[in-house]
């Protein structure tokens, strides 16, 4: 059994582990139990009643959180088109180009948070799957990161667009902000994410779709959220 720190155990005393809190109260509890000396990230874990072994039950998508994640997002745009390079730079991309970055990635460089590519280069970018795939960096049309509208993609990534995908156990994990955010901003970010996930309910799913929801800060305990307080957010 993992041994918890004194700080964690003190934080645990502030919550009722047997209780599922309304979303507004759960957010406040996350703040009360975040005692680290740095600005902790607020994470949400959602367990869905899906079977990801079936292709039609894989829940995935992107959403732009209204108040962002609080994290500086480093964006690389891969393109061979000079006009798209110019668009990307003007939109605020951190790195723009092609050959130079393809070679760097082949050598193991992945010091970015989002990679956006224009369609004509995906034949070559796809060969980097073994490097980019495990890190969640492979551009994908479904997530809006393979596109000719690079300006929009860069701005959305910088503004707080997050990708989510259900894992093999039926869970979705997403960072929804920082403990320093105002309660209302965290609420709106979470509401936007949950509304999107609820709308993506696969038609083949029978019974309960959202099984449980837990909020936590980086170093704090998990806090159960009352499903009934969020199911009408869509």
CSV table of N, CA, C and O in Angstrom, one decimal, residues 74-167:
chain,number,residue,atom,x,y,z
A,74,UNK,N,3.2,24.9,-26.3
A,74,UNK,CA,4.2,25.1,-27.3
A,74,UNK,C,3.7,24.3,-28.6
A,74,UNK,O,3.4,23.1,-28.5
A,75,UNK,N,3.6,25.1,-29.7
A,75,UNK,CA,3.0,24.6,-30.9
A,75,UNK,C,4.1,24.5,-32.0
A,75,UNK,O,4.8,25.5,-32.3
A,76,UNK,N,4.1,23.3,-32.7
A,76,UNK,CA,5.0,23.1,-33.9
A,76,UNK,C,4.0,23.0,-35.1
A,76,UNK,O,3.1,22.2,-35.0
A,77,UNK,N,4.3,23.7,-36.1
A,77,UNK,CA,3.5,23.5,-37.4
A,77,UNK,C,4.5,23.0,-38.4
A,77,UNK,O,5.5,23.6,-38.7
A,78,UNK,N,4.1,21.8,-39.0
A,78,UNK,CA,4.9,21.2,-40.1
A,78,UNK,C,4.2,21.5,-41.4
A,78,UNK,O,3.0,21.0,-41.6
A,79,UNK,N,4.8,22.1,-42.3
A,79,UNK,CA,4.3,22.4,-43.6
A,79,UNK,C,5.4,22.8,-44.6
A,79,UNK,O,6.5,23.2,-44.1
A,80,UNK,N,5.1,22.6,-45.8
A,80,UNK,CA,6.1,23.0,-46.9
A,80,UNK,C,5.6,24.2,-47.7
A,80,UNK,O,6.3,24.6,-48.6
A,81,UNK,N,4.4,24.7,-47.3
A,81,UNK,CA,3.8,25.8,-48.0
A,81,UNK,C,4.2,27.1,-47.4
A,81,UNK,O,3.9,27.4,-46.2
A,82,UNK,N,4.9,28.0,-48.1
A,82,UNK,CA,5.4,29.3,-47.5
A,82,UNK,C,4.3,30.1,-47.0
A,82,UNK,O,4.4,30.8,-45.9
A,83,UNK,N,3.1,30.1,-47.7
A,83,UNK,CA,2.0,30.9,-47.2
A,83,UNK,C,1.4,30.4,-45.8
A,83,UNK,O,1.0,31.2,-45.0
A,84,UNK,N,1.5,29.1,-45.7
A,84,UNK,CA,1.0,28.5,-44.4
A,84,UNK,C,2.0,28.7,-43.3
A,84,UNK,O,1.6,28.9,-42.1
A,85,UNK,N,3.3,28.7,-43.7
A,85,UNK,CA,4.3,29.1,-42.7
A,85,UNK,C,4.1,30.5,-42.1
A,85,UNK,O,4.1,30.7,-40.9
A,86,UNK,N,3.8,31.4,-43.0
A,86,UNK,CA,3.5,32.8,-42.6
A,86,UNK,C,2.3,32.9,-41.7
A,86,UNK,O,2.3,33.5,-40.7
A,87,UNK,N,1.2,32.1,-42.1
A,87,UNK,CA,0.0,32.1,-41.3
A,87,UNK,C,0.3,31.6,-39.9
A,87,UNK,O,-0.2,32.2,-38.9
A,88,UNK,N,1.1,30.5,-39.8
A,88,UNK,CA,1.4,29.9,-38.5
A,88,UNK,C,2.2,30.9,-37.6
A,88,UNK,O,1.9,31.0,-36.4
A,89,UNK,N,3.1,31.5,-38.2
A,89,UNK,CA,4.0,32.5,-37.4
A,89,UNK,C,3.1,33.6,-36.9
A,89,UNK,O,3.2,34.0,-35.7
A,90,UNK,N,2.2,34.2,-37.8
A,90,UNK,CA,1.4,35.3,-37.4
A,90,UNK,C,0.4,34.8,-36.3
A,90,UNK,O,-0.1,35.6,-35.5
A,91,UNK,N,0.0,33.6,-36.3
A,91,UNK,CA,-1.0,33.1,-35.3
A,91,UNK,C,-0.3,32.8,-34.0
A,91,UNK,O,-1.0,32.5,-33.0
A,92,UNK,N,1.0,32.8,-34.0
A,92,UNK,CA,1.7,32.6,-32.7
A,92,UNK,C,2.4,31.2,-32.5
A,92,UNK,O,2.7,30.9,-31.4
A,93,UNK,N,2.5,30.4,-33.6
A,93,UNK,CA,3.2,29.1,-33.4
A,93,UNK,C,4.6,29.3,-32.9
A,93,UNK,O,5.3,30.3,-33.3
A,94,UNK,N,5.1,28.4,-32.1
A,94,UNK,CA,6.5,28.5,-31.6
A,94,UNK,C,7.5,28.1,-32.5
A,94,UNK,O,8.6,28.6,-32.5
A,95,UNK,N,7.2,27.0,-33.3
A,95,UNK,CA,8.1,26.5,-34.3
A,95,UNK,C,7.4,26.2,-35.6
A,95,UNK,O,6.3,25.7,-35.6
A,96,UNK,N,8.0,26.6,-36.7
A,96,UNK,CA,7.4,26.4,-38.0
A,96,UNK,C,8.4,26.0,-39.0
A,96,UNK,O,9.5,26.5,-39.1
A,97,UNK,N,8.1,25.0,-39.8
A,97,UNK,CA,9.0,24.5,-40.9
A,97,UNK,C,8.7,23.1,-41.2
A,97,UNK,O,7.6,22.5,-40.9
A,98,UNK,N,9.7,22.4,-41.8
A,98,UNK,CA,9.5,21.0,-42.1
A,98,UNK,C,10.8,20.2,-41.9
A,98,UNK,O,10.9,19.5,-40.9
A,99,UNK,N,11.6,20.2,-42.9
A,99,UNK,CA,12.8,19.3,-42.9
A,99,UNK,C,13.6,19.4,-41.6
A,99,UNK,O,14.0,18.4,-41.0
A,100,UNK,N,13.8,20.6,-41.1
A,100,UNK,CA,14.6,20.8,-39.9
A,100,UNK,C,14.0,20.1,-38.7
A,100,UNK,O,14.7,19.4,-38.0
A,101,UNK,N,12.7,20.2,-38.6
A,101,UNK,CA,12.0,19.6,-37.5
A,101,UNK,C,11.7,18.1,-37.6
A,101,UNK,O,11.7,17.4,-36.6
A,102,UNK,N,11.6,17.7,-38.9
A,102,UNK,CA,11.4,16.2,-39.1
A,102,UNK,C,12.7,15.5,-38.7
A,102,UNK,O,12.7,14.5,-38.0
A,103,UNK,N,13.9,16.1,-39.0
A,103,UNK,CA,15.2,15.6,-38.6
A,103,UNK,C,15.4,15.6,-37.1
A,103,UNK,O,15.9,14.6,-36.5
A,104,UNK,N,14.9,16.7,-36.5
A,104,UNK,CA,15.1,16.8,-35.0
A,104,UNK,C,14.2,15.7,-34.3
A,104,UNK,O,14.7,15.1,-33.4
A,105,UNK,N,13.0,15.5,-34.8
A,105,UNK,CA,12.1,14.5,-34.2
A,105,UNK,C,12.7,13.1,-34.4
A,105,UNK,O,12.7,12.3,-33.5
A,106,UNK,N,13.3,12.8,-35.6
A,106,UNK,CA,14.0,11.5,-35.8
A,106,UNK,C,15.1,11.3,-34.8
A,106,UNK,O,15.4,10.2,-34.4
A,107,UNK,N,15.7,12.4,-34.4
A,107,UNK,CA,16.8,12.3,-33.4
A,107,UNK,C,16.3,12.2,-31.9
A,107,UNK,O,17.0,12.2,-31.0
A,108,UNK,N,14.9,12.3,-31.8
A,108,UNK,CA,14.3,12.2,-30.5
A,108,UNK,C,13.8,13.5,-29.9
A,108,UNK,O,13.3,13.5,-28.7
A,109,UNK,N,13.8,14.6,-30.6
A,109,UNK,CA,13.3,15.8,-30.1
A,109,UNK,C,11.8,15.9,-30.1
A,109,UNK,O,11.2,15.7,-31.2
A,110,UNK,N,11.1,16.1,-29.0
A,110,UNK,CA,9.7,16.2,-28.9
A,110,UNK,C,9.3,17.2,-27.9
A,110,UNK,O,8.3,17.1,-27.2
A,111,UNK,N,10.0,18.3,-27.8
A,111,UNK,CA,9.8,19.3,-26.8
A,111,UNK,C,8.7,20.3,-27.2
A,111,UNK,O,8.9,21.5,-27.2
A,112,UNK,N,7.5,19.8,-27.5
A,112,UNK,CA,6.4,20.6,-27.9
A,112,UNK,C,5.1,19.9,-27.2
A,112,UNK,O,5.2,18.8,-26.8
A,113,UNK,N,4.0,20.7,-27.2
A,113,UNK,CA,2.8,20.1,-26.6
A,113,UNK,C,1.8,19.8,-27.7
A,113,UNK,O,1.0,18.9,-27.5
A,114,UNK,N,1.9,20.4,-28.9
A,114,UNK,CA,0.9,20.2,-30.0
A,114,UNK,C,1.7,20.3,-31.3
A,114,UNK,O,2.5,21.2,-31.5
A,115,UNK,N,1.4,19.3,-32.2
A,115,UNK,CA,2.0,19.4,-33.5
A,115,UNK,C,0.8,19.5,-34.5
A,115,UNK,O,-0.1,18.6,-34.5
A,116,UNK,N,0.9,20.5,-35.4
A,116,UNK,CA,-0.1,20.7,-36.4
A,116,UNK,C,0.6,20.5,-37.8
A,116,UNK,O,1.7,21.0,-38.0
A,117,UNK,N,-0.1,19.8,-38.7
A,117,UNK,CA,0.5,19.6,-40.0
A,117,UNK,C,-0.5,19.8,-41.1
A,117,UNK,O,-1.7,19.6,-40.9
A,118,UNK,N,0.0,20.3,-42.2
A,118,UNK,CA,-0.9,20.5,-43.4
A,118,UNK,C,-0.9,19.1,-44.1
A,118,UNK,O,0.0,18.3,-44.0
A,119,UNK,N,-2.1,18.8,-44.8
A,119,UNK,CA,-2.3,17.5,-45.3
A,119,UNK,C,-1.2,16.9,-46.2
A,119,UNK,O,-0.9,15.7,-46.2
A,120,UNK,N,-0.6,17.8,-47.0
A,120,UNK,CA,0.4,17.3,-48.0
A,120,UNK,C,1.7,16.7,-47.4
A,120,UNK,O,2.4,16.0,-48.1
A,121,UNK,N,1.9,17.0,-46.1
A,121,UNK,CA,3.2,16.4,-45.5
A,121,UNK,C,2.9,15.2,-44.7
A,121,UNK,O,3.8,14.6,-44.1
A,122,UNK,N,1.6,14.8,-44.5
A,122,UNK,CA,1.3,13.7,-43.6
A,122,UNK,C,1.9,12.3,-44.1
A,122,UNK,O,2.2,11.5,-43.2
A,123,UNK,N,2.2,12.2,-45.4
A,123,UNK,CA,2.9,11.0,-45.8
A,123,UNK,C,4.2,10.8,-45.1
A,123,UNK,O,4.6,9.7,-44.7
A,124,UNK,N,4.9,11.9,-44.9
A,124,UNK,CA,6.2,11.8,-44.3
A,124,UNK,C,6.1,11.9,-42.8
A,124,UNK,O,6.8,11.2,-42.1
A,125,UNK,N,5.2,12.7,-42.3
A,125,UNK,CA,5.0,12.8,-40.8
A,125,UNK,C,4.5,11.5,-40.3
A,125,UNK,O,4.9,11.0,-39.2
A,126,UNK,N,3.7,10.7,-41.0
A,126,UNK,CA,3.2,9.5,-40.6
A,126,UNK,C,4.2,8.4,-40.3
A,126,UNK,O,4.0,7.5,-39.4
A,127,UNK,N,5.4,8.6,-40.9
A,127,UNK,CA,6.5,7.7,-40.7
A,127,UNK,C,7.1,7.8,-39.3
A,127,UNK,O,7.9,7.0,-38.8
A,128,UNK,N,6.8,8.9,-38.6
A,128,UNK,CA,7.3,9.2,-37.3
A,128,UNK,C,6.4,8.7,-36.2
A,128,UNK,O,6.5,9.1,-35.0
A,129,UNK,N,5.4,7.9,-36.6
A,129,UNK,CA,4.4,7.4,-35.6
A,129,UNK,C,4.9,6.7,-34.3
A,129,UNK,O,4.4,6.9,-33.3
A,130,UNK,N,6.1,6.0,-34.5
A,130,UNK,CA,6.6,5.3,-33.3
A,130,UNK,C,7.2,6.3,-32.3
A,130,UNK,O,7.3,6.0,-31.1
A,131,UNK,N,7.5,7.5,-32.7
A,131,UNK,CA,8.1,8.5,-31.8
A,131,UNK,C,6.9,9.4,-31.3
A,131,UNK,O,6.8,9.7,-30.1
A,132,UNK,N,6.1,9.9,-32.2
A,132,UNK,CA,5.0,10.8,-31.9
A,132,UNK,C,3.8,10.2,-31.3
A,132,UNK,O,3.2,10.7,-30.3
A,133,UNK,N,3.4,9.0,-31.7
A,133,UNK,CA,2.2,8.3,-31.2
A,133,UNK,C,2.2,8.1,-29.7
A,133,UNK,O,1.2,8.5,-29.1
A,134,UNK,N,3.2,7.5,-29.1
A,134,UNK,CA,3.2,7.2,-27.7
A,134,UNK,C,3.1,8.5,-26.8
A,134,UNK,O,2.7,8.5,-25.7
A,135,UNK,N,3.5,9.6,-27.4
A,135,UNK,CA,3.5,10.9,-26.7
A,135,UNK,C,2.3,11.7,-27.0
A,135,UNK,O,2.1,12.8,-26.5
A,136,UNK,N,1.4,11.2,-27.8
A,136,UNK,CA,0.1,11.9,-28.1
A,136,UNK,C,0.3,13.1,-29.0
A,136,UNK,O,-0.5,14.0,-28.9
A,137,UNK,N,1.4,13.1,-29.8
A,137,UNK,CA,1.7,14.2,-30.6
A,137,UNK,C,1.4,14.1,-32.1
A,137,UNK,O,1.6,15.0,-32.8
A,138,UNK,N,1.0,12.9,-32.5
A,138,UNK,CA,0.8,12.6,-33.9
A,138,UNK,C,-0.4,13.4,-34.4
A,138,UNK,O,-1.5,13.3,-33.9
A,139,UNK,N,-0.2,14.3,-35.4
A,139,UNK,CA,-1.3,15.1,-36.0
A,139,UNK,C,-2.4,14.1,-36.5
A,139,UNK,O,-2.2,13.1,-37.0
A,140,UNK,N,-3.7,14.6,-36.3
A,140,UNK,CA,-4.8,13.7,-36.7
A,140,UNK,C,-6.0,14.6,-37.2
A,140,UNK,O,-6.3,15.6,-36.5
A,141,UNK,N,-6.6,14.3,-38.3
A,141,UNK,CA,-7.7,15.1,-38.8
A,141,UNK,C,-8.8,15.2,-37.8
A,141,UNK,O,-9.5,16.3,-37.7
A,142,UNK,N,-9.1,14.1,-37.1
A,142,UNK,CA,-10.2,14.1,-36.2
A,142,UNK,C,-10.0,15.1,-35.0
A,142,UNK,O,-11.0,15.6,-34.4
A,143,UNK,N,-8.8,15.4,-34.7
A,143,UNK,CA,-8.5,16.3,-33.6
A,143,UNK,C,-8.2,17.7,-34.1
A,143,UNK,O,-7.9,18.6,-33.3
A,144,UNK,N,-8.3,17.9,-35.4
A,144,UNK,CA,-8.1,19.2,-36.0
A,144,UNK,C,-6.7,19.6,-36.2
A,144,UNK,O,-6.4,20.8,-36.4
A,145,UNK,N,-5.8,18.7,-36.0
A,145,UNK,CA,-4.4,19.0,-36.1
A,145,UNK,C,-3.8,18.6,-37.5
A,145,UNK,O,-2.6,18.8,-37.7
A,146,UNK,N,-4.6,18.1,-38.4
A,146,UNK,CA,-4.2,18.0,-39.8
A,146,UNK,C,-5.2,18.9,-40.6
A,146,UNK,O,-6.3,18.6,-40.7
A,147,UNK,N,-4.7,20.0,-41.0
A,147,UNK,CA,-5.6,21.0,-41.6
A,147,UNK,C,-4.8,22.0,-42.4
A,147,UNK,O,-3.6,22.2,-42.2
A,148,UNK,N,-5.5,22.6,-43.4
A,148,UNK,CA,-4.9,23.8,-44.1
A,148,UNK,C,-5.2,25.1,-43.4
A,148,UNK,O,-4.6,26.1,-43.7
A,149,UNK,N,-6.1,25.0,-42.5
A,149,UNK,CA,-6.4,26.3,-41.7
A,149,UNK,C,-5.5,26.3,-40.5
A,149,UNK,O,-6.0,26.2,-39.3
A,150,UNK,N,-4.2,26.5,-40.7
A,150,UNK,CA,-3.3,26.4,-39.6
A,150,UNK,C,-3.5,27.6,-38.6
A,150,UNK,O,-3.2,27.4,-37.4
A,151,UNK,N,-3.9,28.7,-39.1
A,151,UNK,CA,-4.1,29.9,-38.2
A,151,UNK,C,-5.1,29.5,-37.1
A,151,UNK,O,-4.9,29.8,-35.9
A,152,UNK,N,-6.2,29.0,-37.5
A,152,UNK,CA,-7.3,28.6,-36.6
A,152,UNK,C,-6.8,27.5,-35.6
A,152,UNK,O,-7.0,27.6,-34.4
A,153,UNK,N,-6.1,26.5,-36.1
A,153,UNK,CA,-5.6,25.4,-35.3
A,153,UNK,C,-4.6,25.9,-34.3
A,153,UNK,O,-4.6,25.5,-33.1
A,154,UNK,N,-3.7,26.8,-34.7
A,154,UNK,CA,-2.7,27.4,-33.7
A,154,UNK,C,-3.4,28.2,-32.7
A,154,UNK,O,-3.1,28.0,-31.5
A,155,UNK,N,-4.3,29.1,-33.1
A,155,UNK,CA,-5.0,29.9,-32.1
A,155,UNK,C,-5.8,29.1,-31.1
A,155,UNK,O,-5.8,29.4,-29.9
A,156,UNK,N,-6.4,28.0,-31.6
A,156,UNK,CA,-7.2,27.2,-30.7
A,156,UNK,C,-6.3,26.4,-29.7
A,156,UNK,O,-6.6,26.3,-28.5
A,157,UNK,N,-5.2,25.9,-30.2
A,157,UNK,CA,-4.2,25.2,-29.3
A,157,UNK,C,-3.7,26.2,-28.2
A,157,UNK,O,-3.6,25.8,-27.1
A,158,UNK,N,-3.4,27.4,-28.6
A,158,UNK,CA,-2.9,28.4,-27.7
A,158,UNK,C,-3.9,28.8,-26.7
A,158,UNK,O,-3.6,29.1,-25.5
A,159,UNK,N,-5.2,28.8,-27.2
A,159,UNK,CA,-6.3,29.3,-26.3
A,159,UNK,C,-6.7,28.3,-25.3
A,159,UNK,O,-7.4,28.6,-24.3
A,160,UNK,N,-6.3,27.0,-25.5
A,160,UNK,CA,-6.7,26.0,-24.5
A,160,UNK,C,-7.5,24.9,-25.0
A,160,UNK,O,-8.3,24.3,-24.3
A,161,UNK,N,-7.3,24.5,-26.3
A,161,UNK,CA,-7.9,23.4,-26.9
A,161,UNK,C,-7.3,22.1,-26.3
A,161,UNK,O,-6.1,22.0,-26.2
A,162,UNK,N,-8.1,21.2,-25.8
A,162,UNK,CA,-7.6,20.0,-25.3
A,162,UNK,C,-8.2,18.8,-26.0
A,162,UNK,O,-9.3,18.9,-26.5
A,163,UNK,N,-7.4,17.8,-26.2
A,163,UNK,CA,-7.8,16.5,-26.8
A,163,UNK,C,-8.2,15.5,-25.7
A,163,UNK,O,-7.5,15.5,-24.7
A,164,UNK,N,-9.1,14.7,-26.0
A,164,UNK,CA,-9.5,13.6,-25.0
A,164,UNK,C,-9.8,12.4,-25.8
A,164,UNK,O,-10.3,12.4,-26.9
A,165,UNK,N,-9.5,11.2,-25.2
A,165,UNK,CA,-9.8,9.9,-25.8
A,165,UNK,C,-9.9,8.9,-24.7
A,165,UNK,O,-9.1,8.9,-23.7
A,166,UNK,N,-11.0,8.1,-24.7
A,166,UNK,CA,-11.2,7.1,-23.7
A,166,UNK,C,-10.1,6.1,-23.7
A,166,UNK,O,-9.6,5.7,-24.8
A,167,UNK,N,-9.6,5.7,-22.6
A,167,UNK,CA,-8.6,4.7,-22.5
A,167,UNK,C,-9.2,3.3,-22.5
A,167,UNK,O,-10.4,3.1,-22.6
